Amino acid sequence: MTSQPGDATPPQPRDPHHPHDPYAPWDPTAPGILSLPSGRLVRGRGLRHPLPAGPVPEYGVYLLGRQPAAQPWEFRWLRWPDFRLPADREEARAVLVDVWERAAHSRVEVACGGGRGRTGTALACLAVLDGVPAAEAVDHVRRHYDRHAVETPWQRRYVRRFTR
């Protein structure tokens, strides 16, 4: 049987109950998923760890001191050395705003080497963009993502000074 033009099955709506559905959102109970107050879901992870089971991201932002390896999905590299702050703060803000906007309709992940310091800092900034007061954002991420997130005093200060 040969296929004819128009035989292609149109994309189906997202099915959150089907783990291999390419249109499914993140499972909010999966490890590394931060649920923001708006309902947006963002996955944080450490690149030194294996890729988690389940759907892959539709978009990723990688917070590293050097360019990451290619990925089979769309991604962006943000230069951010380990235990430090982003090399370009204006670029970081623009990238994080983009992540926050995409998280409303796509599977987005944010990752660094270990998944705690830089990733936690970025997730806390996303929480601020989502309406969490900056003074509470680190605690929010530590409660809902990883209790060790945002590792250094300057990362905590960066989040406190981050504004919507």
GROMACS .gro file of C-alpha atoms in nm:
model
  164
    1MET     CA    1   0.000   0.000   0.000
    2THR     CA    2   0.141   0.337  -0.097
    3SER     CA    3   0.054   0.659   0.072
    4GLN     CA    4  -0.104   0.943  -0.118
    5PRO     CA    5  -0.081   1.317  -0.058
    6GLY     CA    6  -0.321   1.410   0.218
    7ASP     CA    7  -0.290   1.067   0.386
    8ALA     CA    8  -0.069   1.203   0.663
    9THR     CA    9  -0.232   1.200   1.003
   10PRO     CA   10  -0.259   1.554   1.137
   11PRO     CA   11  -0.098   1.625   1.475
   12GLN     CA   12  -0.319   1.521   1.762
   13PRO     CA   13  -0.377   1.722   2.079
   14ARG     CA   14  -0.133   1.669   2.362
   15ASP     CA   15  -0.214   1.365   2.576
   16PRO     CA   16  -0.054   1.401   2.921
   17HIS     CA   17  -0.140   1.037   2.999
   18HIS     CA   18   0.067   0.893   2.713
   19PRO     CA   19   0.439   0.903   2.806
   20HIS     CA   20   0.567   0.879   2.448
   21ASP     CA   21   0.333   1.137   2.296
   22PRO     CA   22   0.564   1.392   2.127
   23TYR     CA   23   0.306   1.660   2.202
   24ALA     CA   24   0.266   1.577   2.571
   25PRO     CA   25   0.373   1.837   2.828
   26TRP     CA   26   0.618   1.751   3.104
   27ASP     CA   27   0.479   1.523   3.373
   28PRO     CA   28   0.459   1.758   3.674
   29THR     CA   29   0.550   1.470   3.909
   30ALA     CA   30   0.864   1.369   3.718
   31PRO     CA   31   1.205   1.435   3.877
   32GLY     CA   32   1.349   1.776   3.796
   33ILE     CA   33   1.021   1.937   3.693
   34LEU     CA   34   0.954   2.276   3.851
   35SER     CA   35   0.590   2.379   3.843
   36LEU     CA   36   0.563   2.756   3.845
   37PRO     CA   37   0.262   2.931   4.003
   38SER     CA   38   0.116   3.002   3.656
   39GLY     CA   39   0.116   2.629   3.577
   40ARG     CA   40   0.415   2.650   3.346
   41LEU     CA   41   0.647   2.348   3.379
   42VAL     CA   42   1.024   2.368   3.331
   43ARG     CA   43   1.267   2.081   3.367
   44GLY     CA   44   1.597   2.146   3.541
   45ARG     CA   45   1.874   1.888   3.520
   46GLY     CA   46   2.245   1.823   3.536
   47LEU     CA   47   2.413   1.744   3.205
   48ARG     CA   48   2.661   1.513   3.381
   49HIS     CA   49   2.368   1.279   3.453
   50PRO     CA   50   2.194   1.057   3.197
   51LEU     CA   51   1.901   1.202   3.007
   52PRO     CA   52   1.586   1.125   3.209
   53ALA     CA   53   1.336   0.874   3.071
   54GLY     CA   54   1.029   1.012   2.900
   55PRO     CA   55   0.978   1.288   2.648
   56VAL     CA   56   1.273   1.496   2.536
   57PRO     CA   57   1.272   1.875   2.549
   58GLU     CA   58   1.144   2.081   2.261
   59TYR     CA   59   1.387   2.354   2.364
   60GLY     CA   60   1.683   2.362   2.601
   61VAL     CA   61   1.904   2.630   2.752
   62TYR     CA   62   2.247   2.515   2.866
   63LEU     CA   63   2.429   2.723   3.126
   64LEU     CA   64   2.793   2.633   3.079
   65GLY     CA   65   3.136   2.792   3.066
   66ARG     CA   66   3.195   2.643   2.720
   67GLN     CA   67   2.975   2.551   2.428
   68PRO     CA   68   2.776   2.229   2.485
   69ALA     CA   69   2.758   1.930   2.255
   70ALA     CA   70   2.494   1.937   1.984
   71GLN     CA   71   2.147   1.817   2.081
   72PRO     CA   72   1.872   1.669   1.861
   73TRP     CA   73   1.633   1.947   1.973
   74GLU     CA   74   1.652   2.324   1.949
   75PHE     CA   75   1.877   2.473   2.216
   76ARG     CA   76   2.062   2.783   2.323
   77TRP     CA   77   2.395   2.814   2.501
   78LEU     CA   78   2.426   3.081   2.767
   79ARG     CA   79   2.785   3.133   2.882
   80TRP     CA   80   2.772   3.087   3.257
   81PRO     CA   81   3.086   2.952   3.431
   82ASP     CA   82   3.045   2.707   3.718
   83PHE     CA   83   2.979   2.868   4.060
   84ARG     CA   84   2.957   3.210   3.893
   85LEU     CA   85   2.700   3.435   3.729
   86PRO     CA   86   2.611   3.473   3.360
   87ALA     CA   87   2.887   3.633   3.155
   88ASP     CA   88   2.633   3.870   2.994
   89ARG     CA   89   2.350   3.969   3.228
   90GLU     CA   90   2.139   4.134   2.956
   91GLU     CA   91   2.163   3.826   2.737
   92ALA     CA   92   2.075   3.608   3.037
   93ARG     CA   93   1.760   3.813   3.103
   94ALA     CA   94   1.652   3.787   2.738
   95VAL     CA   95   1.715   3.411   2.732
   96LEU     CA   96   1.524   3.356   3.058
   97VAL     CA   97   1.229   3.563   2.938
   98ASP     CA   98   1.227   3.349   2.622
   99VAL     CA   99   1.234   3.029   2.833
  100TRP     CA  100   0.946   3.156   3.047
  101GLU     CA  101   0.739   3.242   2.738
  102ARG     CA  102   0.810   2.907   2.568
  103ALA     CA  103   0.726   2.713   2.884
  104ALA     CA  104   0.362   2.821   2.840
  105HIS     CA  105   0.331   2.585   2.542
  106SER     CA  106   0.647   2.373   2.506
  107ARG     CA  107   0.866   2.128   2.697
  108VAL     CA  108   1.158   2.346   2.801
  109GLU     CA  109   1.461   2.247   3.006
  110VAL     CA  110   1.736   2.445   3.172
  111ALA     CA  111   2.057   2.263   3.260
  112CYS     CA  112   2.413   2.308   3.380
  113GLY     CA  113   2.675   2.051   3.474
  114GLY     CA  114   2.530   1.940   3.807
  115GLY     CA  115   2.178   2.082   3.786
  116ARG     CA  116   2.190   2.279   4.111
  117GLY     CA  117   2.379   2.609   4.117
  118ARG     CA  118   2.337   2.770   3.777
  119THR     CA  119   2.022   2.573   3.697
  120GLY     CA  120   1.870   2.658   4.035
  121THR     CA  121   1.958   3.025   3.987
  122ALA     CA  122   1.795   3.031   3.643
  123LEU     CA  123   1.486   2.850   3.776
  124ALA     CA  124   1.459   3.102   4.061
  125CYS     CA  125   1.474   3.385   3.805
  126LEU     CA  126   1.195   3.211   3.608
  127ALA     CA  127   0.994   3.200   3.931
  128VAL     CA  128   1.042   3.578   3.964
  129LEU     CA  129   0.922   3.625   3.605
  130ASP     CA  130   0.620   3.410   3.699
  131GLY     CA  131   0.529   3.636   3.991
  132VAL     CA  132   0.715   3.488   4.289
  133PRO     CA  133   0.869   3.778   4.487
  134ALA     CA  134   1.246   3.788   4.427
  135ALA     CA  135   1.312   3.761   4.802
  136GLU     CA  136   1.120   3.429   4.808
  137ALA     CA  137   1.229   3.278   4.476
  138VAL     CA  138   1.532   3.082   4.604
  139ASP     CA  139   1.321   2.923   4.880
  140HIS     CA  140   1.051   2.842   4.624
  141VAL     CA  141   1.300   2.659   4.401
  142ARG     CA  142   1.455   2.480   4.697
  143ARG     CA  143   1.111   2.359   4.809
  144HIS     CA  144   0.985   2.256   4.465
  145TYR     CA  145   1.299   2.156   4.269
  146ASP     CA  146   1.611   2.078   4.475
  147ARG     CA  147   1.685   2.171   4.835
  148HIS     CA  148   2.048   2.245   4.737
  149ALA     CA  149   1.961   2.473   4.443
  150VAL     CA  150   2.133   2.813   4.412
  151GLU     CA  151   2.469   2.733   4.564
  152THR     CA  152   2.660   3.055   4.618
  153PRO     CA  153   2.592   3.386   4.797
  154TRP     CA  154   2.635   3.578   4.470
  155GLN     CA  155   2.382   3.351   4.294
  156ARG     CA  156   2.133   3.422   4.575
  157ARG     CA  157   2.203   3.796   4.544
  158TYR     CA  158   2.156   3.776   4.164
  159VAL     CA  159   1.809   3.627   4.216
  160ARG     CA  160   1.716   3.885   4.483
  161ARG     CA  161   1.805   4.163   4.239
  162PHE     CA  162   1.631   4.000   3.941
  163THR     CA  163   1.307   4.182   3.854
  164ARG     CA  164   1.007   4.117   3.636
   0.00000   0.00000   0.00000
